[in-house]
Short mmCIF file of C-alpha atoms in Angstrom, two decimals:
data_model
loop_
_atom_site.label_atom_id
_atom_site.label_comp_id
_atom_site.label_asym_id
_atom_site.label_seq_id
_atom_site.Cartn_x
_atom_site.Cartn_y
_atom_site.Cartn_z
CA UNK Q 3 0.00 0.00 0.00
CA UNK Q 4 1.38 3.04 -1.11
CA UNK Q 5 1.91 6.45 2.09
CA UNK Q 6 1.70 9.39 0.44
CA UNK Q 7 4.39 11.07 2.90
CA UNK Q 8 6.29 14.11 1.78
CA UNK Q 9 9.23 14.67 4.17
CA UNK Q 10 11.46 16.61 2.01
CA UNK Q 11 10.99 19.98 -0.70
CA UNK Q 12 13.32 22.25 0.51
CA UNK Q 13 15.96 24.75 -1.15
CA UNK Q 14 18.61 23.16 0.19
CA UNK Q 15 18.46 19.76 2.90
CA UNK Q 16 21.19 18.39 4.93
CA UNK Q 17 19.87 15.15 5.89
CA UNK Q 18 22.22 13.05 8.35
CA UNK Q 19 22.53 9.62 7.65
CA UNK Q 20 19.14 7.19 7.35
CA UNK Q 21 17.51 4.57 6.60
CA UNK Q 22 15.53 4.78 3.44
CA UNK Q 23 14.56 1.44 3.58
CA UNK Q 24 11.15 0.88 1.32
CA UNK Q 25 11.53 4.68 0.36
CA UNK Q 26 12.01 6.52 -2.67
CA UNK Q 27 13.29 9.55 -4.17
CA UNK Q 28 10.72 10.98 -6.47
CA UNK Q 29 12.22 13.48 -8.94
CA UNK Q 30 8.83 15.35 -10.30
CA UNK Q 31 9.83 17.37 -13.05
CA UNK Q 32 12.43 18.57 -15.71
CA UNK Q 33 14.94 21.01 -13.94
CA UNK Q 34 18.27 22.56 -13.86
CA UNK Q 35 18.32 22.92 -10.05
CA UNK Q 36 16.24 19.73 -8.37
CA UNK Q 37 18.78 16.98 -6.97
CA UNK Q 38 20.31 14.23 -4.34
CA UNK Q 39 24.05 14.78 -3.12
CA UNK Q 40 25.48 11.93 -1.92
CA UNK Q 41 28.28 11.85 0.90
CA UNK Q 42 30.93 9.90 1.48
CA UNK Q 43 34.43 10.20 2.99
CA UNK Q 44 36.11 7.84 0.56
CA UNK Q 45 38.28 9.62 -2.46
CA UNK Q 46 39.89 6.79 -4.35
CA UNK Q 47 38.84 3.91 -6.30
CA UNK Q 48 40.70 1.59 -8.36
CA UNK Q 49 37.26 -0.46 -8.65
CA UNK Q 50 33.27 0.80 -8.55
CA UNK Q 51 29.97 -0.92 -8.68
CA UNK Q 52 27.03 0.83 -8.30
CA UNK Q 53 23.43 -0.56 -8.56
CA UNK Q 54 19.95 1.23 -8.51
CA UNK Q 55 16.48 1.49 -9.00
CA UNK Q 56 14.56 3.62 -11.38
CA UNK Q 57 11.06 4.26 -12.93
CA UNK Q 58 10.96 6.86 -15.48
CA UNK Q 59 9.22 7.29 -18.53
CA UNK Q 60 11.25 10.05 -20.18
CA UNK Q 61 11.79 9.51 -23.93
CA UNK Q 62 14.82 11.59 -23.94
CA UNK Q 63 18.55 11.40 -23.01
CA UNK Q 64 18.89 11.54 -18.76
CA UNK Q 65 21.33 10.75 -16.22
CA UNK Q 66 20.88 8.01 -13.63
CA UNK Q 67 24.31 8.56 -11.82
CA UNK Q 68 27.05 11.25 -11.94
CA UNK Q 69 30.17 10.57 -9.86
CA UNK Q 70 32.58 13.82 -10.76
CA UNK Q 71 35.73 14.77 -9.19
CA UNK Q 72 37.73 17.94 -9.76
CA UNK Q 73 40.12 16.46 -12.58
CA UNK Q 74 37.30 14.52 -14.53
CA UNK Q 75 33.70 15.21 -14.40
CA UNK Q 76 32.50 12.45 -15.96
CA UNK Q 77 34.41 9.89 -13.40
CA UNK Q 78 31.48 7.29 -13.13
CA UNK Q 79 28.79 8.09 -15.17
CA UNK Q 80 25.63 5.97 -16.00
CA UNK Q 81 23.38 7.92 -18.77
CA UNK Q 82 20.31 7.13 -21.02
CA UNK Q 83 21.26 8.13 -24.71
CA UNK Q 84 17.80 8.00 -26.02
CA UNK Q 85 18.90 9.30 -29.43
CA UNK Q 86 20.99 6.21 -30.27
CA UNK Q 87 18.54 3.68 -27.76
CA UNK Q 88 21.99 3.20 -25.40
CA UNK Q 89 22.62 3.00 -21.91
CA UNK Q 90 26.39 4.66 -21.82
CA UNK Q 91 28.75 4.08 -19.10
CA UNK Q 92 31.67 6.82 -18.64
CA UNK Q 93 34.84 6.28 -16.34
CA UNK Q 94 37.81 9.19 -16.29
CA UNK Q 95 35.34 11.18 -19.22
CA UNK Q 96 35.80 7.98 -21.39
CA UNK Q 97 32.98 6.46 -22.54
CA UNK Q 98 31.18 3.03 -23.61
CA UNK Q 99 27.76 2.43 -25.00
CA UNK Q 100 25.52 -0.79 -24.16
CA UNK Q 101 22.36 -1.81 -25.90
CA UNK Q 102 20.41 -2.56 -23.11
CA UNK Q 103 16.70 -3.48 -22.63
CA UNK Q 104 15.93 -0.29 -20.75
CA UNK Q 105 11.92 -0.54 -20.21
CA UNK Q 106 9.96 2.76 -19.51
CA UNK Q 107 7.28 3.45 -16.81
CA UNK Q 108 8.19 0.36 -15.11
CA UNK Q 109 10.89 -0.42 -12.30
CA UNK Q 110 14.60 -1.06 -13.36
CA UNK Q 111 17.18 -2.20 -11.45
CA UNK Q 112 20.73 -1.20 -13.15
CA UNK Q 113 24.04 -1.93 -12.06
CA UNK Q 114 27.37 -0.68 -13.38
CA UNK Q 115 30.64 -2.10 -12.50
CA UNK Q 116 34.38 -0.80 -13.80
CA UNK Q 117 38.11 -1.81 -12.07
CA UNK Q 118 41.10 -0.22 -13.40
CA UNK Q 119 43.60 -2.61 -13.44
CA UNK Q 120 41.59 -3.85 -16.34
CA UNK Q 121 39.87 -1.16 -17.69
CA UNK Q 122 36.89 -3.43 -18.19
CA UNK Q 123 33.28 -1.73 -17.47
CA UNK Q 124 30.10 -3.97 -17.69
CA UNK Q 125 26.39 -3.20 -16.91
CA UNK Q 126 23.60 -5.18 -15.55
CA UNK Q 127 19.98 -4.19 -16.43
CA UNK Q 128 17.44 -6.50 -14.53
CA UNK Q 129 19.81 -8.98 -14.06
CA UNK Q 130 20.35 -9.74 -17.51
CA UNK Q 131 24.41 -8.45 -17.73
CA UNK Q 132 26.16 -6.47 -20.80
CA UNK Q 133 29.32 -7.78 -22.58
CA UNK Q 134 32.42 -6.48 -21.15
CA UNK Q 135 34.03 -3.57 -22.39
CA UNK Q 136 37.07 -1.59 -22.50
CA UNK Q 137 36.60 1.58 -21.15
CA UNK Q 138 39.64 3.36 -18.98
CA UNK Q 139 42.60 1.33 -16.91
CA UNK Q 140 45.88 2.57 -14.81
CA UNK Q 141 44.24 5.11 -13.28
CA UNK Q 142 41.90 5.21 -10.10
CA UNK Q 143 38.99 7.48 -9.04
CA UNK Q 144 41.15 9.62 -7.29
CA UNK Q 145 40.18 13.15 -5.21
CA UNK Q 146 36.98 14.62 -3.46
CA UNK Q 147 34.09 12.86 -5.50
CA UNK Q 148 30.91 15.31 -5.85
CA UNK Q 149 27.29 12.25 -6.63
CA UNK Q 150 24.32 13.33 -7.43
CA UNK Q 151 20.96 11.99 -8.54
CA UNK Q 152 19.26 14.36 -10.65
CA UNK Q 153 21.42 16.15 -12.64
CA UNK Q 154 24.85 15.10 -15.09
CA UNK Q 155 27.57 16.98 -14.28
CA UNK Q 156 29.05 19.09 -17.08
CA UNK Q 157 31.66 20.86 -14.61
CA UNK Q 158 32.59 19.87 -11.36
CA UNK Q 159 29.17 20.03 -9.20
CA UNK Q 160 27.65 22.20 -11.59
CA UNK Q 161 26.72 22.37 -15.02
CA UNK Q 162 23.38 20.73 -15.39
CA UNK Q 163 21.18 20.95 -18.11
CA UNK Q 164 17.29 20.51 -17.87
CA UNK Q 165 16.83 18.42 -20.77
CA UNK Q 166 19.28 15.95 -19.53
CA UNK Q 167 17.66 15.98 -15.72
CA UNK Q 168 15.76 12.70 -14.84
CA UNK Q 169 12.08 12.86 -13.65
CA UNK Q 170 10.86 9.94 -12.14
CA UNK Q 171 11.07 7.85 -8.99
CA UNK Q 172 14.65 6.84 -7.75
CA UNK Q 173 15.61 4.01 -4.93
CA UNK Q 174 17.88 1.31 -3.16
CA UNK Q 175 20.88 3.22 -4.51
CA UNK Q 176 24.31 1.49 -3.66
CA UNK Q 177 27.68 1.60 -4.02
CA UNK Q 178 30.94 -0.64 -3.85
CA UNK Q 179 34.63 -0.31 -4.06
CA UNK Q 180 35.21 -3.61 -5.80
CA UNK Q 181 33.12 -4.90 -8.28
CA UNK Q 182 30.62 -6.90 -7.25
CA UNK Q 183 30.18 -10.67 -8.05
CA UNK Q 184 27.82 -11.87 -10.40
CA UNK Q 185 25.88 -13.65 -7.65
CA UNK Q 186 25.43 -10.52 -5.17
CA UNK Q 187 24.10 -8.64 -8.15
CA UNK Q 188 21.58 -11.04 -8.73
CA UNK Q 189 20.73 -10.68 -5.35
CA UNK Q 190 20.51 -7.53 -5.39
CA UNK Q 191 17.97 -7.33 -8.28
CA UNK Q 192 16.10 -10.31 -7.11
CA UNK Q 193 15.75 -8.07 -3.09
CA UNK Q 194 17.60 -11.18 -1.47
CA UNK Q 195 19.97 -10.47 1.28
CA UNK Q 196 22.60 -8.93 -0.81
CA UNK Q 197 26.00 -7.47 0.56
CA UNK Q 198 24.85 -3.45 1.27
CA UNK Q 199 27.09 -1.01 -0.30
CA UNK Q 200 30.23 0.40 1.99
CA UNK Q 201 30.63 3.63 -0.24
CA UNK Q 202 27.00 4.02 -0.18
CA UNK Q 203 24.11 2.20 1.50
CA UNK Q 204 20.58 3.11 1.06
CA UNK Q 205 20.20 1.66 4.59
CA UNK Q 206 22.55 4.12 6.21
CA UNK Q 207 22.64 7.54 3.23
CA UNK Q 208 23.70 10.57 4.08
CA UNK Q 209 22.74 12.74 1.40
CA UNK Q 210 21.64 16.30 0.53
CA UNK Q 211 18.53 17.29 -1.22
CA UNK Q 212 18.35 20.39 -3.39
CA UNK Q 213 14.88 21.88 -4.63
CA UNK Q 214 12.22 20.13 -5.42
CA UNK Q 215 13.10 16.17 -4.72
CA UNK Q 216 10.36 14.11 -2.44
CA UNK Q 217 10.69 11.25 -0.50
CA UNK Q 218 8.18 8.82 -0.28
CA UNK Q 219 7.32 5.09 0.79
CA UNK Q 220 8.00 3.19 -2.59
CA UNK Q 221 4.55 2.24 -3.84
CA UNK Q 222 3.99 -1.46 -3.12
CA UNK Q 223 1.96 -4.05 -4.59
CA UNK Q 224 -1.38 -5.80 -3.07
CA UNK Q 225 -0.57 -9.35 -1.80
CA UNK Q 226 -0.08 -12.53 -4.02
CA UNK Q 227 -3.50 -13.50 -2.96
CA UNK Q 228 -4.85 -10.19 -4.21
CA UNK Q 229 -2.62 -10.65 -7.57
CA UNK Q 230 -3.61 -14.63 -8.49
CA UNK Q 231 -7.45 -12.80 -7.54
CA UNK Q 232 -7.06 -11.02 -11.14
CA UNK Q 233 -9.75 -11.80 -13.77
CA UNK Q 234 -9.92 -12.09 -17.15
CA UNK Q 235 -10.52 -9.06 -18.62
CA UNK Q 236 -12.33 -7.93 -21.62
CA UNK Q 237 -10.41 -7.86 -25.48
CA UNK Q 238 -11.95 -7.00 -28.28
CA UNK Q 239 -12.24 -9.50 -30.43
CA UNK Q 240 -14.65 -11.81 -27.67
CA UNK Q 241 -18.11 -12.72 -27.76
CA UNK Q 242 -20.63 -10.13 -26.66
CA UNK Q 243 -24.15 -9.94 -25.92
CA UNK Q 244 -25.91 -6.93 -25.70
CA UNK Q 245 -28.72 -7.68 -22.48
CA UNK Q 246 -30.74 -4.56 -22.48
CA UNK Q 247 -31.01 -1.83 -24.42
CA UNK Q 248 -31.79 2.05 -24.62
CA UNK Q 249 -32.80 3.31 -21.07
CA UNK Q 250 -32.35 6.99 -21.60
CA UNK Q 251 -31.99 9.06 -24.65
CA UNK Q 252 -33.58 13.04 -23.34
CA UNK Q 253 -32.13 16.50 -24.60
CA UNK Q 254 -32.17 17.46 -20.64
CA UNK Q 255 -33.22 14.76 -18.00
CA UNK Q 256 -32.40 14.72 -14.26
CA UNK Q 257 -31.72 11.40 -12.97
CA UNK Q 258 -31.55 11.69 -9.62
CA UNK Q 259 -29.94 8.78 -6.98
CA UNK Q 260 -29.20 5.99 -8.92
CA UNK Q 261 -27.45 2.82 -8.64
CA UNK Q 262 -26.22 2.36 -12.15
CA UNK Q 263 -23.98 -1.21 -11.24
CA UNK Q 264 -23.55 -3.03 -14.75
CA UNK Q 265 -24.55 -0.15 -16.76
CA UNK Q 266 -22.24 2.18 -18.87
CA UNK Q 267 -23.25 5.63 -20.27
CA UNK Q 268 -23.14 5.47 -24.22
CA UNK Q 269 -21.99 8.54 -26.26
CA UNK Q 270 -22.74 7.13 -29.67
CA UNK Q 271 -21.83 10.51 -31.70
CA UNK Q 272 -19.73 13.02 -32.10
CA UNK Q 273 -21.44 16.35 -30.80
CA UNK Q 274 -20.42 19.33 -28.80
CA UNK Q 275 -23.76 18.92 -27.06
CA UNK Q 276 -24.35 15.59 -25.48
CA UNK Q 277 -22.83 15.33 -22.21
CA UNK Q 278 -23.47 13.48 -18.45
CA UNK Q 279 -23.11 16.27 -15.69
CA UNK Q 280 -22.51 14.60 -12.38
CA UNK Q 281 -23.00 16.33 -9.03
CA UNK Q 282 -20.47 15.91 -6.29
CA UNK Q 283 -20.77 15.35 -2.67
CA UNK Q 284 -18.66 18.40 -1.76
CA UNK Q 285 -16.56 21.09 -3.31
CA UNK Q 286 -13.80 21.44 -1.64
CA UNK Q 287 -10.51 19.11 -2.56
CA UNK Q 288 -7.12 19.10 -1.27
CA UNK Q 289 -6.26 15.75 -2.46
CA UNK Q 290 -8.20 14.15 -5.48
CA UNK Q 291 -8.48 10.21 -7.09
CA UNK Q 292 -10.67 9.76 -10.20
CA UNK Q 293 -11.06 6.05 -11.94
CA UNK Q 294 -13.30 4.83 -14.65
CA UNK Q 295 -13.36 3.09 -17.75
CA UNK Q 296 -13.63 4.11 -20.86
CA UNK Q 297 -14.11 2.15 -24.44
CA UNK Q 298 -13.51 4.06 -27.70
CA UNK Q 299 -12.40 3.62 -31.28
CA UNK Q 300 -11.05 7.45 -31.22
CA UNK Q 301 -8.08 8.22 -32.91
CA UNK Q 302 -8.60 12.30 -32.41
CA UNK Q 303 -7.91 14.19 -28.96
CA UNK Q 304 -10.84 13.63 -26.69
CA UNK Q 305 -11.93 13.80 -23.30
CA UNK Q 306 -11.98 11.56 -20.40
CA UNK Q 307 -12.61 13.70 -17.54
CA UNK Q 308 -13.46 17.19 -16.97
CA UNK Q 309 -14.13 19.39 -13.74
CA UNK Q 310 -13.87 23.15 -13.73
CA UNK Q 311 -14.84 25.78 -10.92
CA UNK Q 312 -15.60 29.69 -11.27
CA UNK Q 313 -11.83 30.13 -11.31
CA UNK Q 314 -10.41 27.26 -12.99
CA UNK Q 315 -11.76 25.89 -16.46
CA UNK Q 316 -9.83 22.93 -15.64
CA UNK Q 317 -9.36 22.54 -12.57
CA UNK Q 318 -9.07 18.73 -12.88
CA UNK Q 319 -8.88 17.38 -16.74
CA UNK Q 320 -8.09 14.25 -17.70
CA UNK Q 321 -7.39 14.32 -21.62
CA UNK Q 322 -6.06 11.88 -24.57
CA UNK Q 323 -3.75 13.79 -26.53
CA UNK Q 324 -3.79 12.02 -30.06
CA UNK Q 325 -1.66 13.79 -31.60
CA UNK Q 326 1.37 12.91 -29.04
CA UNK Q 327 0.00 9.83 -27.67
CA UNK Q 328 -0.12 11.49 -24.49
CA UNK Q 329 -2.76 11.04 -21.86
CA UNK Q 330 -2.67 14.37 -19.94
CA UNK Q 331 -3.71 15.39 -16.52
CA UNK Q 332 -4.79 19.15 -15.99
CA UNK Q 333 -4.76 20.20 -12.33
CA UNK Q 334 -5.73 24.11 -11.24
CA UNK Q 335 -4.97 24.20 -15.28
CA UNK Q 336 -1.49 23.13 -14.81
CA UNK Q 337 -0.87 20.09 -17.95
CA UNK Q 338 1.44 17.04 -17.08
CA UNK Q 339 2.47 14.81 -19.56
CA UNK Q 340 2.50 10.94 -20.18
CA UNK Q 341 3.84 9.12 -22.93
CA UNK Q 342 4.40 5.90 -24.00
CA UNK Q 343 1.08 4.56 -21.88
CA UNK Q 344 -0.77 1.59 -23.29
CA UNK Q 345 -3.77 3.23 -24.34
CA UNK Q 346 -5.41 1.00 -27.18
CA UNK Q 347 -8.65 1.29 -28.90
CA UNK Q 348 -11.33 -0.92 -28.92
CA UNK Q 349 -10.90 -2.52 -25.71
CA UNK Q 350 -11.66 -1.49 -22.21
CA UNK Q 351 -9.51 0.44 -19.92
CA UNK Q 352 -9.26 1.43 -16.22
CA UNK Q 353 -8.17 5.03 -16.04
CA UNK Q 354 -7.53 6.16 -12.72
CA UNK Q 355 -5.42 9.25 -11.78
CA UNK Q 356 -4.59 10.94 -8.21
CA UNK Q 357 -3.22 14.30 -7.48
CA UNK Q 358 -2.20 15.99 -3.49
CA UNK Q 359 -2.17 19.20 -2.80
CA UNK Q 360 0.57 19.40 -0.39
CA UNK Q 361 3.35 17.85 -2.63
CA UNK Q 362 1.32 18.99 -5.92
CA UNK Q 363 2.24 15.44 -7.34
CA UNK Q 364 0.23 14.20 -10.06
CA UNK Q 365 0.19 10.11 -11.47
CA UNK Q 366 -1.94 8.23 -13.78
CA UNK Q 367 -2.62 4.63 -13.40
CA UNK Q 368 -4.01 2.65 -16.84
CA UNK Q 369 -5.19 -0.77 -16.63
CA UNK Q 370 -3.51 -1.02 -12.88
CA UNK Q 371 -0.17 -0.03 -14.35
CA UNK Q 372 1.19 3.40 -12.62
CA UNK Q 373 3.08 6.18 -14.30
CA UNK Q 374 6.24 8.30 -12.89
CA UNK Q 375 5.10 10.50 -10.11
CA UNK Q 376 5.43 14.14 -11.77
CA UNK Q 377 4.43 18.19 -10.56
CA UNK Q 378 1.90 20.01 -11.08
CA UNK Q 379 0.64 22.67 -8.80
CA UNK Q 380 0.88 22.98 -4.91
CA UNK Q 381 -0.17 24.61 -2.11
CA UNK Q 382 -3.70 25.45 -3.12
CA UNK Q 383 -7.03 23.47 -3.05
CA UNK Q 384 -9.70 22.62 -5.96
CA UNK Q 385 -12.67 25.14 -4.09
CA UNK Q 386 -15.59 26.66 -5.54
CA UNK Q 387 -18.89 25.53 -7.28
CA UNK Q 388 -17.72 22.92 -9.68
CA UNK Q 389 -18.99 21.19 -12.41
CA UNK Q 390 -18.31 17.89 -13.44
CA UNK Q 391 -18.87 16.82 -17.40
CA UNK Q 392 -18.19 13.25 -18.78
CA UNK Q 393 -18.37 13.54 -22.63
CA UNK Q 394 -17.12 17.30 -23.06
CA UNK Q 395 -14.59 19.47 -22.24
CA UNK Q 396 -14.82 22.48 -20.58
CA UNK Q 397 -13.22 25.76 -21.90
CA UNK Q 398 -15.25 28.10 -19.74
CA UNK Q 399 -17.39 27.15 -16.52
CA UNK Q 400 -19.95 24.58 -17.82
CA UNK Q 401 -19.31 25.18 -21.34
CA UNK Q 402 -16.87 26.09 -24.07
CA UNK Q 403 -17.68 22.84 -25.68
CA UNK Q 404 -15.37 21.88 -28.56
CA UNK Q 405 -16.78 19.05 -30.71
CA UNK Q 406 -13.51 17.97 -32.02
CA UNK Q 407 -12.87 17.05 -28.01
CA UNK Q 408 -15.90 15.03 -27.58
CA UNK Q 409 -15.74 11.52 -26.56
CA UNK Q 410 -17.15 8.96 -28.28
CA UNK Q 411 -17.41 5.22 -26.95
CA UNK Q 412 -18.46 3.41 -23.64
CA UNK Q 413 -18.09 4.94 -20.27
CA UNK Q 414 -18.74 3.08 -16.75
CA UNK Q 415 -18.00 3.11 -13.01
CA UNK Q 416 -16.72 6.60 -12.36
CA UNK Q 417 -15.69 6.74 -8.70
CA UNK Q 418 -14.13 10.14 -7.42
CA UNK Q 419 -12.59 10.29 -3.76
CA UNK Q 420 -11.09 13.39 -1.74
CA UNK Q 421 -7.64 11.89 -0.79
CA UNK Q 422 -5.23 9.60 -2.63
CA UNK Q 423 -6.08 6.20 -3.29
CA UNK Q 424 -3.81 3.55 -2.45
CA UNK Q 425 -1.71 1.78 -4.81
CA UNK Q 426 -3.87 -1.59 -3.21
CA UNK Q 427 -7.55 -0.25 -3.61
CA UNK Q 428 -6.42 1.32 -7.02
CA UNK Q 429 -5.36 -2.70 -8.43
CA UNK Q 430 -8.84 -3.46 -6.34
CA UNK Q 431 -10.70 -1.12 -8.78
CA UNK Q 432 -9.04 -2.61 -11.79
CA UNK Q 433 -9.43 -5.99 -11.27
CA UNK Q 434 -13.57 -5.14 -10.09
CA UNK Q 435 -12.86 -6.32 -6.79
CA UNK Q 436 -13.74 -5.05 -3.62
CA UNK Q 437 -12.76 -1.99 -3.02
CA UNK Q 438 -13.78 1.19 -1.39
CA UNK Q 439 -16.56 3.22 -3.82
CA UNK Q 440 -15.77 6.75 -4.11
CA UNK Q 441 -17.13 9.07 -1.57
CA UNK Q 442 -17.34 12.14 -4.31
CA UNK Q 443 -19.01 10.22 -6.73
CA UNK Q 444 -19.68 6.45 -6.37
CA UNK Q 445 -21.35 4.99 -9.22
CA UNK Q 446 -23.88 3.01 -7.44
CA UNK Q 447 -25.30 6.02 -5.75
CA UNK Q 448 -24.68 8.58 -8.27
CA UNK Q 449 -26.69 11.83 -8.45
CA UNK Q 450 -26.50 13.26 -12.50
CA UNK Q 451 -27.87 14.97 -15.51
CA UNK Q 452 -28.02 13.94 -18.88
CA UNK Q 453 -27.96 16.61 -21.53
CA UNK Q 454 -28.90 15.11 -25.51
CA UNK Q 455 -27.90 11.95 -26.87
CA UNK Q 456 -26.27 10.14 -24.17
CA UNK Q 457 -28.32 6.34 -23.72
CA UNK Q 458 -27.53 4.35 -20.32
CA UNK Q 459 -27.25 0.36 -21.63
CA UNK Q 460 -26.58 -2.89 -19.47
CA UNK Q 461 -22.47 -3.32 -20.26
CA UNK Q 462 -21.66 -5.96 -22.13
CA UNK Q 463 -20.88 -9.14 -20.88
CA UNK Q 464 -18.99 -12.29 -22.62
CA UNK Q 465 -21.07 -15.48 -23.51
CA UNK Q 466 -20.59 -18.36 -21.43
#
């Protein structure tokens, strides 16, 4: 179960050593300025392995460790060259390249090792290990080391560039003065008792955080029983039958209470008219979760989401950007982007997307599978009268309507809550087990308004 616990956004953070044991650094956004300074006392190395995790989902060349000192500032580097696909390794400013099955929005665990006598670097990612290469030999890590998460290192503790920054979630960093052994870096991927770093140990860091960099509890999966609970889902090309048909079909008709378990709200047209308005239990949000599903065909921008207030035309948006392949989250009209997310057509998917006030971090989960953690806008609630569209999105308070937004397809069990789910009741929603209805908007006691052509159906089921 993932604790949404913010201990850390300061300008500058001297932390003394700790335990970040089932923590995380969570890097939210591009930067020239946000990072983690690592300490240590040691100044030569004739041998280095470090290992770490990461979960990113950047598309574009970013650091995962820089390891300067004041004669080289590229001592022990491990970067992402996304131009070329390679995962480079530098040692003394030379530099090797490895193609390397380096997944996005999903956890990694990459280890780099280099001695000197040789010269020979190697890198593990997932376990899987790199050929050997030749990289640098005869000549040790030698003076005061400057390591930092974040940011690459162009000059000695300095020069960082933005569009080589990594946003994401960082953890279980580590590092050796020998290289390590083939077995202990399988155990170290695998989370067996592994030999803890005794240049660095995540167990025991001392480390400095610059601007905006969060830690958190790592978000954790629900138990095995939970996981082998999973049901088959829906594809496309199964049996359906259709058990009941048009319920609803007014140009303005106020539904009251309803329990609508089974059903799904049909927009069968494109229109910058037809829309569901749903009215919420309270209007006042600090922290925010939103799931549904959604079925389309689309291949256009549309809308999944929409709620705007007085001040805010989207105040919380949750939008397919077709063009990009981006599903986008709007908060107090602040846009984060996601890439790269397994959004297909014709097929169901769970949608569900949380956002806190306090640490303004924003992440999307699709089909149970969660996104990097990225910022949006703190320090200030969602307040005011709101209004709360499915099929249409808002450009001014209630309206604005652009047709060429519209959504067109399926859309069922809508659940809203004022806090952030947990990573648990979010893979409970997914998998339609039971979780905890939304106390915003719960779709088997929700209170709406249809406006034009939107029909209520039974969903459909597969034959048996």
């Amino acid at each position: 179960m993932m604790f949404f616990l913010v201990l850390v956004i300061l300008a500058s953070c001297t932390a003394a050593p700790t335990d970040l044991t089932g923590k995380m650094f969570t890097f939210p956004q591009a930067t020239d300025t946000a990072r983690v300074k690592l300490l240590t006392l040691k100044n030569d190395f004739k041998a280095v392995t470090v290992c770490l995790r990461s979960f990113t989902d950047l598309r574009r060349d970013h650091t995962l460790f820089s390891l300067s000192t004041p004669s080289s500032h590229n001592d022990f580097l491990i970067f992402k060259d996304a131009t070329n696909n390679d995962v480079e390794l530098c040692t003394r400013d030379a530099e090797v390249d490895f193609n390397l099955d380096y997944k996005l929005s999903s956890w990694s665990s990459v280890c780099g090792t280099w001695d000197a006598a040789s010269g020979l670097g190697q890198l593990w990612m997932d376990g899987k290990p790199s050929v050997k290469k030749f990289i640098s030999s005869n000549s040790n890590i030698r003076g005061t080391p400057i390591i930092l998460l974040g940011q690459e290192q162009d000059s000695h503790g300095g020069g960082f560039d933005p569009n080589q920054s990594f946003v994401g979630m960082m953890s279980d960093v580590h590092m050796w003065d020998y290289v390590l052994s083939s077995c202990e870096i399988r155990k170290y991927v695998d989370e067996l008792n592994f030999t803890p770093g005794n240049v660095l140990n995540w167990k025991e860091l001392d480390f400095q955080i610059v601007d905006r960099v969060l830690i958190e509890d790592k978000q954790k999966t629900c138990s095995d029983q939970l996981s082998a609970a999973h049901k088959h889902r829906q594809s496309p090309d199964m049996d359906f039958k259709m058990e009941f048909f048009v319920l609803m079909m007014l140009p303005a008709c106020a539904a009251g209470l309803q329990d609508l378990s089974g059903k799904m709200f049909i927009f069968p047209q494109k229109t910058n008219k037809a829309h569901v308005r749903l009215t919420a239990s309270k209007q006042d949000f600090s922290s925010v979760t939103v799931c549904h599903r959604s079925f389309t065909d689309l291949r256009r921008d549309h809308i999944l989401f929409s709620l705007s207030t007085s001040s805010n035309s989207n105040d919380l948006l949750i939008f397919w950007d077709d063009k990009n392949k981006e599903i986008e989250p709007h908060i107090r009209d602040q846009k984060v982007e996601y890439g790269g997310q397994e959004y297909k057509l014709n097929m169901w998917h769970s949608v569900c997307t949380t956002w806190d006030s306090s640490s303004g971090l924003v992440q999307v989960w699709i089909d149970g599978q969660p996104s990097v953690r990225k910022y949006s806008s703190s320090g200030s609630s969602i307040s005011g009268s709101t209004i709360i569209i499915l099929g249409q999105e808002q450009d001014s308070h209630g309206g604005g309507f652009d047709i060429n937004q519209s959504f067109v397809g399926m859309m069922s069990d809508v659940h809203m809550w004022d806090y952030v789910l947990s990573s648990c009741e979010i893979q409970k929603y997914v998998d339609e087990l039971n979780f905890t209805p939304g106390n915003v908007l719960n779709w088997k006691a929700l209170d709406f308004q249809i406006v034009d052509r939107v029909l209520i159906e039974e969903k459909q089921s597969s034959c048996h």
